[in-house]
PDB file of C-alpha atoms in Angstrom:
ATOM      1  CA  MET A   1      27.261   6.309 -15.735  1.00  0.00           C
ATOM      2  CA  ALA A   2      27.254   7.364 -12.094  1.00  0.00           C
ATOM      3  CA  ILE A   3      24.973   6.459  -9.225  1.00  0.00           C
ATOM      4  CA  GLU A   4      24.667   8.287  -5.923  1.00  0.00           C
ATOM      5  CA  ALA A   5      25.057   6.524  -2.582  1.00  0.00           C
ATOM      6  CA  ARG A   6      21.407   6.987  -1.622  1.00  0.00           C
ATOM      7  CA  GLU A   7      20.271   5.613  -4.992  1.00  0.00           C
ATOM      8  CA  LEU A   8      22.463   2.539  -4.635  1.00  0.00           C
ATOM      9  CA  ASP A   9      21.134   2.059  -1.110  1.00  0.00           C
ATOM     10  CA  VAL A  10      17.542   2.130  -2.428  1.00  0.00           C
ATOM     11  CA  ALA A  11      18.400  -0.376  -5.158  1.00  0.00           C
ATOM     12  CA  CYS A  12      20.136  -2.730  -2.709  1.00  0.00           C
ATOM     13  CA  GLU A  13      17.194  -2.605  -0.284  1.00  0.00           C
ATOM     14  CA  TRP A  14      14.892  -3.394  -3.185  1.00  0.00           C
ATOM     15  CA  LEU A  15      17.003  -6.392  -4.179  1.00  0.00           C
ATOM     16  CA  CYS A  16      16.875  -7.676  -0.586  1.00  0.00           C
ATOM     17  CA  GLY A  17      13.090  -7.456  -0.764  1.00  0.00           C
ATOM     18  CA  VAL A  18      12.994  -9.349  -4.053  1.00  0.00           C
ATOM     19  CA  TRP A  19      15.232 -12.035  -2.564  1.00  0.00           C
ATOM     20  CA  ARG A  20      13.004 -12.394   0.502  1.00  0.00           C
ATOM     21  CA  GLY A  21       9.946 -12.689  -1.718  1.00  0.00           C
ATOM     22  CA  VAL A  22      11.545 -15.397  -3.847  1.00  0.00           C
ATOM     23  CA  CYS A  23      12.607 -17.340  -0.757  1.00  0.00           C
ATOM     24  CA  LEU A  24       9.049 -17.227   0.596  1.00  0.00           C
ATOM     25  CA  ARG A  25       7.891 -19.125  -2.487  1.00  0.00           C
ATOM     26  CA  GLY A  26       9.680 -22.283  -1.353  1.00  0.00           C
ATOM     27  CA  ASP A  27      12.954 -23.970  -2.167  1.00  0.00           C
ATOM     28  CA  GLU A  28      13.226 -22.795  -5.776  1.00  0.00           C
ATOM     29  CA  VAL A  29      16.476 -20.925  -5.120  1.00  0.00           C
ATOM     30  CA  GLY A  30      17.992 -24.231  -4.021  1.00  0.00           C
ATOM     31  CA  ARG A  31      18.199 -25.445  -7.601  1.00  0.00           C
ATOM     32  CA  GLU A  32      21.169 -23.253  -8.427  1.00  0.00           C
ATOM     33  CA  ARG A  33      22.884 -24.071  -5.131  1.00  0.00           C
ATOM     34  CA  LYS A  34      23.044 -27.678  -6.288  1.00  0.00           C
ATOM     35  CA  ASP A  35      25.139 -26.494  -9.225  1.00  0.00           C
ATOM     36  CA  GLY A  36      27.627 -24.998  -6.783  1.00  0.00           C
ATOM     37  CA  ARG A  37      27.079 -21.335  -7.616  1.00  0.00           C
ATOM     38  CA  GLY A  38      23.926 -20.190  -5.882  1.00  0.00           C
ATOM     39  CA  TRP A  39      23.040 -17.314  -3.567  1.00  0.00           C
ATOM     40  CA  VAL A  40      22.744 -18.409   0.054  1.00  0.00           C
ATOM     41  CA  ASP A  41      21.888 -15.111   1.741  1.00  0.00           C
ATOM     42  CA  VAL A  42      21.279 -11.477   0.790  1.00  0.00           C
ATOM     43  CA  GLY A  43      21.116  -8.644   3.295  1.00  0.00           C
ATOM     44  CA  MET A  44      22.077  -5.079   4.141  1.00  0.00           C
ATOM     45  CA  ARG A  45      24.827  -4.446   6.677  1.00  0.00           C
ATOM     46  CA  GLU A  46      25.994  -1.294   8.408  1.00  0.00           C
ATOM     47  CA  ARG A  47      29.263  -0.423  10.104  1.00  0.00           C
ATOM     48  CA  TYR A  48      30.591   2.960  11.171  1.00  0.00           C
ATOM     49  CA  GLY A  49      27.530   4.530   9.591  1.00  0.00           C
ATOM     50  CA  VAL A  50      28.249   3.007   6.162  1.00  0.00           C
ATOM     51  CA  ARG A  51      25.638   0.714   4.643  1.00  0.00           C
ATOM     52  CA  TYR A  52      26.492  -1.992   2.137  1.00  0.00           C
ATOM     53  CA  LEU A  53      24.937  -5.069   0.571  1.00  0.00           C
ATOM     54  CA  ARG A  54      26.370  -8.515   1.334  1.00  0.00           C
ATOM     55  CA  ILE A  55      25.545 -11.447  -0.930  1.00  0.00           C
ATOM     56  CA  THR A  56      26.796 -14.796   0.321  1.00  0.00           C
ATOM     57  CA  CYS A  57      27.210 -17.484  -2.312  1.00  0.00           C
ATOM     58  CA  GLU A  58      28.152 -21.129  -2.267  1.00  0.00           C
ATOM     59  CA  VAL A  59      30.804 -22.070  -4.818  1.00  0.00           C
ATOM     60  CA  ALA A  60      31.927 -25.526  -5.904  1.00  0.00           C
ATOM     61  CA  PHE A  61      35.620 -26.379  -5.645  1.00  0.00           C
ATOM     62  CA  PRO A  62      37.462 -28.162  -8.423  1.00  0.00           C
ATOM     63  CA  THR A  63      38.778 -31.345  -6.767  1.00  0.00           C
ATOM     64  CA  SER A  64      42.357 -30.419  -7.597  1.00  0.00           C
ATOM     65  CA  THR A  65      41.947 -27.198  -5.643  1.00  0.00           C
ATOM     66  CA  VAL A  66      40.793 -28.967  -2.483  1.00  0.00           C
ATOM     67  CA  VAL A  67      43.351 -31.752  -2.139  1.00  0.00           C
ATOM     68  CA  ASP A  68      46.545 -30.737  -0.426  1.00  0.00           C
ATOM     69  CA  ALA A  69      49.720 -32.573  -1.353  1.00  0.00           C
ATOM     70  CA  SER A  70      50.463 -33.343   2.297  1.00  0.00           C
ATOM     71  CA  ASP A  71      47.219 -35.359   2.560  1.00  0.00           C
ATOM     72  CA  LYS A  72      48.178 -37.906  -0.073  1.00  0.00           C
ATOM     73  CA  ALA A  73      48.860 -41.349   1.298  1.00  0.00           C
ATOM     74  CA  VAL A  74      51.398 -42.130  -1.430  1.00  0.00           C
ATOM     75  CA  ASP A  75      53.805 -39.628  -2.933  1.00  0.00           C
ATOM     76  CA  GLU A  76      53.503 -38.983  -6.635  1.00  0.00           C
ATOM     77  CA  GLY A  77      56.015 -41.005  -8.599  1.00  0.00           C
ATOM     78  CA  SER A  78      56.215 -43.712  -5.929  1.00  0.00           C
ATOM     79  CA  ASP A  79      55.574 -47.341  -6.879  1.00  0.00           C
ATOM     80  CA  ASP A  80      54.885 -48.450  -3.313  1.00  0.00           C
ATOM     81  CA  GLU A  81      51.527 -50.071  -2.756  1.00  0.00           C
ATOM     82  CA  VAL A  82      49.254 -48.744  -0.048  1.00  0.00           C
ATOM     83  CA  PRO A  83      49.172 -51.069   2.985  1.00  0.00           C
ATOM     84  CA  ASP A  84      45.783 -52.557   3.800  1.00  0.00           C
ATOM     85  CA  GLU A  85      45.722 -50.912   7.216  1.00  0.00           C
ATOM     86  CA  ASP A  86      45.902 -47.497   5.513  1.00  0.00           C
ATOM     87  CA  GLU A  87      42.772 -48.057   3.433  1.00  0.00           C
ATOM     88  CA  GLU A  88      40.529 -46.715   6.191  1.00  0.00           C
ATOM     89  CA  ILE A  89      42.631 -43.552   6.375  1.00  0.00           C
ATOM     90  CA  ILE A  90      42.286 -43.031   2.631  1.00  0.00           C
ATOM     91  CA  GLU A  91      38.524 -43.544   2.811  1.00  0.00           C
ATOM     92  CA  ARG A  92      38.258 -40.906   5.538  1.00  0.00           C
ATOM     93  CA  SER A  93      40.416 -38.567   3.456  1.00  0.00           C
ATOM     94  CA  SER A  94      38.176 -39.078   0.405  1.00  0.00           C
ATOM     95  CA  ALA A  95      35.064 -38.343   2.483  1.00  0.00           C
ATOM     96  CA  CYS A  96      36.719 -35.190   3.793  1.00  0.00           C
ATOM     97  CA  GLU A  97      37.480 -34.079   0.223  1.00  0.00           C
ATOM     98  CA  MET A  98      33.823 -34.473  -0.725  1.00  0.00           C
ATOM     99  CA  GLN A  99      32.738 -32.371   2.246  1.00  0.00           C
ATOM    100  CA  GLN A 100      35.100 -29.579   1.184  1.00  0.00           C
ATOM    101  CA  LEU A 101      33.889 -29.367  -2.394  1.00  0.00           C
ATOM    102  CA  ARG A 102      31.829 -26.246  -1.582  1.00  0.00           C
ATOM    103  CA  THR A 103      32.869 -23.014   0.080  1.00  0.00           C
ATOM    104  CA  ARG A 104      31.282 -19.686   0.948  1.00  0.00           C
ATOM    105  CA  VAL A 105      32.099 -16.513  -0.944  1.00  0.00           C
ATOM    106  CA  CYS A 106      31.015 -13.138   0.470  1.00  0.00           C
ATOM    107  CA  TYR A 107      30.449 -10.315  -2.015  1.00  0.00           C
ATOM    108  CA  ASP A 108      30.151  -6.861  -0.390  1.00  0.00           C
ATOM    109  CA  ILE A 109      28.750  -4.170  -2.690  1.00  0.00           C
ATOM    110  CA  VAL A 110      29.876  -0.744  -1.467  1.00  0.00           C
ATOM    111  CA  HIS A 111      29.393   2.722  -2.979  1.00  0.00           C
ATOM    112  CA  SER A 112      32.527   4.497  -4.161  1.00  0.00           C
ATOM    113  CA  ALA A 113      32.299   8.202  -3.366  1.00  0.00           C
ATOM    114  CA  SER A 114      35.251   8.962  -5.662  1.00  0.00           C
ATOM    115  CA  TYR A 115      34.049   7.088  -8.735  1.00  0.00           C
ATOM    116  CA  GLN A 116      30.271   7.176  -8.057  1.00  0.00           C
ATOM    117  CA  VAL A 117      29.863   3.479  -8.905  1.00  0.00           C
ATOM    118  CA  PRO A 118      29.266   0.272  -6.945  1.00  0.00           C
ATOM    119  CA  LEU A 119      32.436  -1.514  -5.856  1.00  0.00           C
ATOM    120  CA  VAL A 120      32.507  -5.197  -4.969  1.00  0.00           C
ATOM    121  CA  TYR A 121      34.827  -6.631  -2.323  1.00  0.00           C
ATOM    122  CA  ILE A 122      35.197 -10.400  -2.173  1.00  0.00           C
ATOM    123  CA  SER A 123      36.201 -12.540   0.806  1.00  0.00           C
ATOM    124  CA  LEU A 124      36.506 -16.314   1.156  1.00  0.00           C
ATOM    125  CA  PRO A 125      36.067 -17.032   4.889  1.00  0.00           C
ATOM    126  CA  ASP A 126      36.291 -20.830   4.603  1.00  0.00           C
ATOM    127  CA  LEU A 127      39.687 -20.899   2.870  1.00  0.00           C
ATOM    128  CA  SER A 128      43.094 -20.779   4.486  1.00  0.00           C
ATOM    129  CA  PRO A 129      44.852 -17.385   4.247  1.00  0.00           C
ATOM    130  CA  ALA A 130      47.284 -18.825   1.685  1.00  0.00           C
ATOM    131  CA  ALA A 131      44.515 -20.140  -0.593  1.00  0.00           C
ATOM    132  CA  ALA A 132      42.350 -17.025  -0.187  1.00  0.00           C
ATOM    133  CA  SER A 133      45.250 -14.771  -1.232  1.00  0.00           C
ATOM    134  CA  SER A 134      46.334 -16.869  -4.232  1.00  0.00           C
ATOM    135  CA  PRO A 135      45.337 -15.286  -7.582  1.00  0.00           C
ATOM    136  CA  GLU A 136      45.357 -18.724  -9.224  1.00  0.00           C
ATOM    137  CA  GLN A 137      42.961 -20.149  -6.628  1.00  0.00           C
ATOM    138  CA  VAL A 138      40.675 -17.113  -6.731  1.00  0.00           C
ATOM    139  CA  TYR A 139      40.436 -17.042 -10.527  1.00  0.00           C
ATOM    140  CA  SER A 140      39.798 -20.793 -10.553  1.00  0.00           C
ATOM    141  CA  LEU A 141      36.979 -20.484  -8.019  1.00  0.00           C
ATOM    142  CA  LEU A 142      35.279 -17.259  -9.042  1.00  0.00           C
ATOM    143  CA  VAL A 143      35.857 -16.340 -12.672  1.00  0.00           C
ATOM    144  CA  PRO A 144      33.835 -18.275 -15.272  1.00  0.00           C
ATOM    145  CA  ASP A 145      35.893 -19.723 -18.132  1.00  0.00           C
ATOM    146  CA  ALA A 146      34.343 -17.307 -20.627  1.00  0.00           C
ATOM    147  CA  TYR A 147      35.799 -14.334 -18.711  1.00  0.00           C
ATOM    148  CA  LYS A 148      39.184 -15.712 -17.601  1.00  0.00           C
ATOM    149  CA  SER A 149      41.377 -14.467 -20.463  1.00  0.00           C
ATOM    150  CA  GLN A 150      39.683 -11.074 -20.471  1.00  0.00           C
ATOM    151  CA  MET A 151      40.010 -10.634 -16.699  1.00  0.00           C
ATOM    152  CA  GLN A 152      43.620 -11.852 -16.504  1.00  0.00           C
ATOM    153  CA  ALA A 153      44.744  -9.610 -19.372  1.00  0.00           C
ATOM    154  CA  VAL A 154      44.251  -6.443 -17.295  1.00  0.00           C
ATOM    155  CA  GLY A 155      47.422  -5.249 -15.534  1.00  0.00           C
ATOM    156  CA  THR A 156      49.997  -7.441 -13.804  1.00  0.00           C
ATOM    157  CA  MET A 157      47.484  -9.292 -11.588  1.00  0.00           C
ATOM    158  CA  GLY A 158      44.434  -9.018 -13.803  1.00  0.00           C
ATOM    159  CA  ALA A 159      41.163  -7.211 -13.167  1.00  0.00           C
ATOM    160  CA  LEU A 160      41.027  -8.516  -9.578  1.00  0.00           C
ATOM    161  CA  SER A 161      43.269  -6.856  -7.003  1.00  0.00           C
ATOM    162  CA  MET A 162      43.680  -7.319  -3.267  1.00  0.00           C
ATOM    163  CA  GLY A 163      43.310  -4.393  -0.908  1.00  0.00           C
ATOM    164  CA  GLU A 164      41.690  -3.133   2.282  1.00  0.00           C
ATOM    165  CA  HIS A 165      37.925  -3.402   2.553  1.00  0.00           C
ATOM    166  CA  PRO A 166      36.719   0.226   2.932  1.00  0.00           C
ATOM    167  CA  VAL A 167      34.249  -0.650   5.703  1.00  0.00           C
ATOM    168  CA  THR A 168      35.604  -3.665   7.598  1.00  0.00           C
ATOM    169  CA  GLY A 169      39.293  -2.898   7.109  1.00  0.00           C
ATOM    170  CA  SER A 170      40.096  -6.534   6.319  1.00  0.00           C
ATOM    171  CA  LEU A 171      41.948  -7.683   3.197  1.00  0.00           C
ATOM    172  CA  ALA A 172      39.663  -8.561   0.308  1.00  0.00           C
ATOM    173  CA  TRP A 173      39.702  -8.970  -3.442  1.00  0.00           C
ATOM    174  CA  PHE A 174      38.042  -6.230  -5.486  1.00  0.00           C
ATOM    175  CA  VAL A 175      37.389  -5.154  -9.074  1.00  0.00           C
ATOM    176  CA  HIS A 176      39.128  -1.841  -9.681  1.00  0.00           C
ATOM    177  CA  PRO A 177      36.686   1.108  -9.793  1.00  0.00           C
ATOM    178  CA  CYS A 178      38.179   2.388 -13.064  1.00  0.00           C
ATOM    179  CA  LEU A 179      37.036  -0.769 -14.799  1.00  0.00           C
ATOM    180  CA  THR A 180      33.580  -0.494 -13.247  1.00  0.00           C
ATOM    181  CA  GLN A 181      33.281   3.155 -14.214  1.00  0.00           C
ATOM    182  CA  ASP A 182      34.245   2.444 -17.833  1.00  0.00           C
ATOM    183  CA  ALA A 183      31.879  -0.533 -18.060  1.00  0.00           C
ATOM    184  CA  MET A 184      28.919   1.377 -16.636  1.00  0.00           C
ATOM    185  CA  ARG A 185      29.666   4.372 -18.874  1.00  0.00           C
ATOM    186  CA  ALA A 186      29.281   2.046 -21.850  1.00  0.00           C
ATOM    187  CA  VAL A 187      25.909   0.940 -20.439  1.00  0.00           C
ATOM    188  CA  SER A 188      24.755   4.556 -20.153  1.00  0.00           C
ATOM    189  CA  GLU A 189      25.528   5.120 -23.831  1.00  0.00           C
ATOM    190  CA  ARG A 190      23.057   2.365 -24.736  1.00  0.00           C
ATOM    191  CA  GLU A 191      20.383   3.003 -22.089  1.00  0.00           C
ATOM    192  CA  ALA A 192      19.486   6.422 -20.740  1.00  0.00           C
ATOM    193  CA  ASN A 193      17.517   7.233 -17.583  1.00  0.00           C
ATOM    194  CA  LEU A 194      17.928   3.862 -15.882  1.00  0.00           C
ATOM    195  CA  SER A 195      16.232   3.581 -12.498  1.00  0.00           C
ATOM    196  CA  PRO A 196      18.546   2.733  -9.568  1.00  0.00           C
ATOM    197  CA  GLU A 197      17.105  -0.782  -9.510  1.00  0.00           C
ATOM    198  CA  MET A 198      17.757  -1.407 -13.194  1.00  0.00           C
ATOM    199  CA  TYR A 199      21.198   0.210 -12.898  1.00  0.00           C
ATOM    200  CA  LEU A 200      22.052  -2.388 -10.253  1.00  0.00           C
ATOM    201  CA  MET A 201      20.804  -5.188 -12.501  1.00  0.00           C
ATOM    202  CA  ARG A 202      22.976  -3.936 -15.364  1.00  0.00           C
ATOM    203  CA  TRP A 203      25.933  -3.842 -12.955  1.00  0.00           C
ATOM    204  CA  PHE A 204      25.350  -7.517 -12.136  1.00  0.00           C
ATOM    205  CA  GLY A 205      25.330  -8.327 -15.840  1.00  0.00           C
ATOM    206  CA  VAL A 206      28.515  -6.409 -16.638  1.00  0.00           C
ATOM    207  CA  ILE A 207      30.633  -6.778 -13.492  1.00  0.00           C
ATOM    208  CA  GLY A 208      28.972  -9.407 -11.290  1.00  0.00           C
ATOM    209  CA  SER A 209      28.809 -12.105 -13.948  1.00  0.00           C
ATOM    210  CA  SER A 210      32.567 -11.833 -14.563  1.00  0.00           C
ATOM    211  CA  ILE A 211      33.353 -12.794 -10.955  1.00  0.00           C
ATOM    212  CA  GLY A 212      30.753 -15.515 -10.374  1.00  0.00           C
ATOM    213  CA  LEU A 213      28.018 -13.206  -9.072  1.00  0.00           C
ATOM    214  CA  SER A 214      25.287 -13.856 -11.619  1.00  0.00           C
ATOM    215  CA  VAL A 215      21.674 -13.169 -10.650  1.00  0.00           C
ATOM    216  CA  PRO A 216      19.758 -16.409  -9.873  1.00  0.00           C
ATOM    217  CA  ILE A 217      17.043 -17.328 -12.369  1.00  0.00           C
ATOM    218  CA  GLU A 218      14.183 -16.835  -9.897  1.00  0.00           C
ATOM    219  CA  VAL A 219      15.435 -13.390  -8.884  1.00  0.00           C
ATOM    220  CA  GLY A 220      15.833 -12.436 -12.539  1.00  0.00           C
ATOM    221  CA  GLN A 221      12.240 -13.459 -13.236  1.00  0.00           C
ATOM    222  CA  ALA A 222      10.994 -11.283 -10.366  1.00  0.00           C
ATOM    223  CA  VAL A 223      13.037  -8.373 -11.717  1.00  0.00           C
ATOM    224  CA  GLN A 224      11.497  -8.817 -15.167  1.00  0.00           C
ATOM    225  CA  THR A 225       8.040  -8.524 -13.613  1.00  0.00           C
ATOM    226  CA  TYR A 226       9.086  -5.252 -11.951  1.00  0.00           C
ATOM    227  CA  SER A 227      10.486  -3.994 -15.248  1.00  0.00           C
ATOM    228  CA  ARG A 228       7.256  -4.750 -17.113  1.00  0.00           C
ATOM    229  CA  GLU A 229       5.251  -2.887 -14.480  1.00  0.00           C
ATOM    230  CA  ALA A 230       7.544   0.109 -14.829  1.00  0.00           C
ATOM    231  CA  GLU A 231       7.160   0.133 -18.612  1.00  0.00           C
ATOM    232  CA  VAL A 232       3.365   0.268 -18.434  1.00  0.00           C
ATOM    233  CA  GLY A 233       3.432   2.967 -15.755  1.00  0.00           C
ATOM    234  CA  SER A 234       2.089   0.844 -12.912  1.00  0.00           C
ATOM    235  CA  ASP A 235       1.052   2.687  -9.768  1.00  0.00           C
ATOM    236  CA  ASN A 236       3.014   0.083  -7.819  1.00  0.00           C
ATOM    237  CA  ILE A 237       6.414   0.813  -9.332  1.00  0.00           C
ATOM    238  CA  GLY A 238       7.785   1.857  -5.959  1.00  0.00           C
ATOM    239  CA  THR A 239       6.574  -1.332  -4.342  1.00  0.00           C
ATOM    240  CA  ILE A 240       8.460  -4.615  -4.435  1.00  0.00           C
ATOM    241  CA  ARG A 241       6.425  -7.108  -6.408  1.00  0.00           C
ATOM    242  CA  VAL A 242       7.321 -10.777  -6.622  1.00  0.00           C
ATOM    243  CA  PRO A 243       5.383 -13.092  -8.942  1.00  0.00           C
TER     244      PRO A 243
END
């Protein structure tokens, strides 16, 4: 199932409006941030005349991912006790680990002219280049357990590949467009005549959820309200409505 660039742009603008409306209702979106996988910001960006949607999330680190071997006060396998004067250093190190248990993940949703589907490019600005380019680290941070075996079974590196961001030119992880095209074609076989907005929501369910980009509960509720209005033929279908 294909979507044109202008249709995806309309759907992304609509989602930004829904997000703004949800945020205006208070701190409800903060509930999912506490779980370490919430949306922090949603907005349209433009560069070189190309518009794309950026969703910034906050993801929780597994402790083992954060701690670097060089930071350990005592080498593994050593029986030496830690001197008393080093206790303060260890306490500071532990506090530092706690501060690093969350990191930003930027998801850029860009239209593919060749495949006529949304493509997602993922960057991790808070990680070191080595960690951000490690497939093991990326899968550990982004891919929910339920999707890991399925995602890693595709090709030599799995469903996620690293390549050049089509707009910024920087290196980023992305889900190959062939996989997106096949997944959205399967959606079209079940649901015909999807609006651009609902197409985008189905994309989140099929592709986004597999890489840690699930729609927050409050946003999903606002989308359901829109969908109900569309079903009854509301005169306000073209207007963003947030309950």
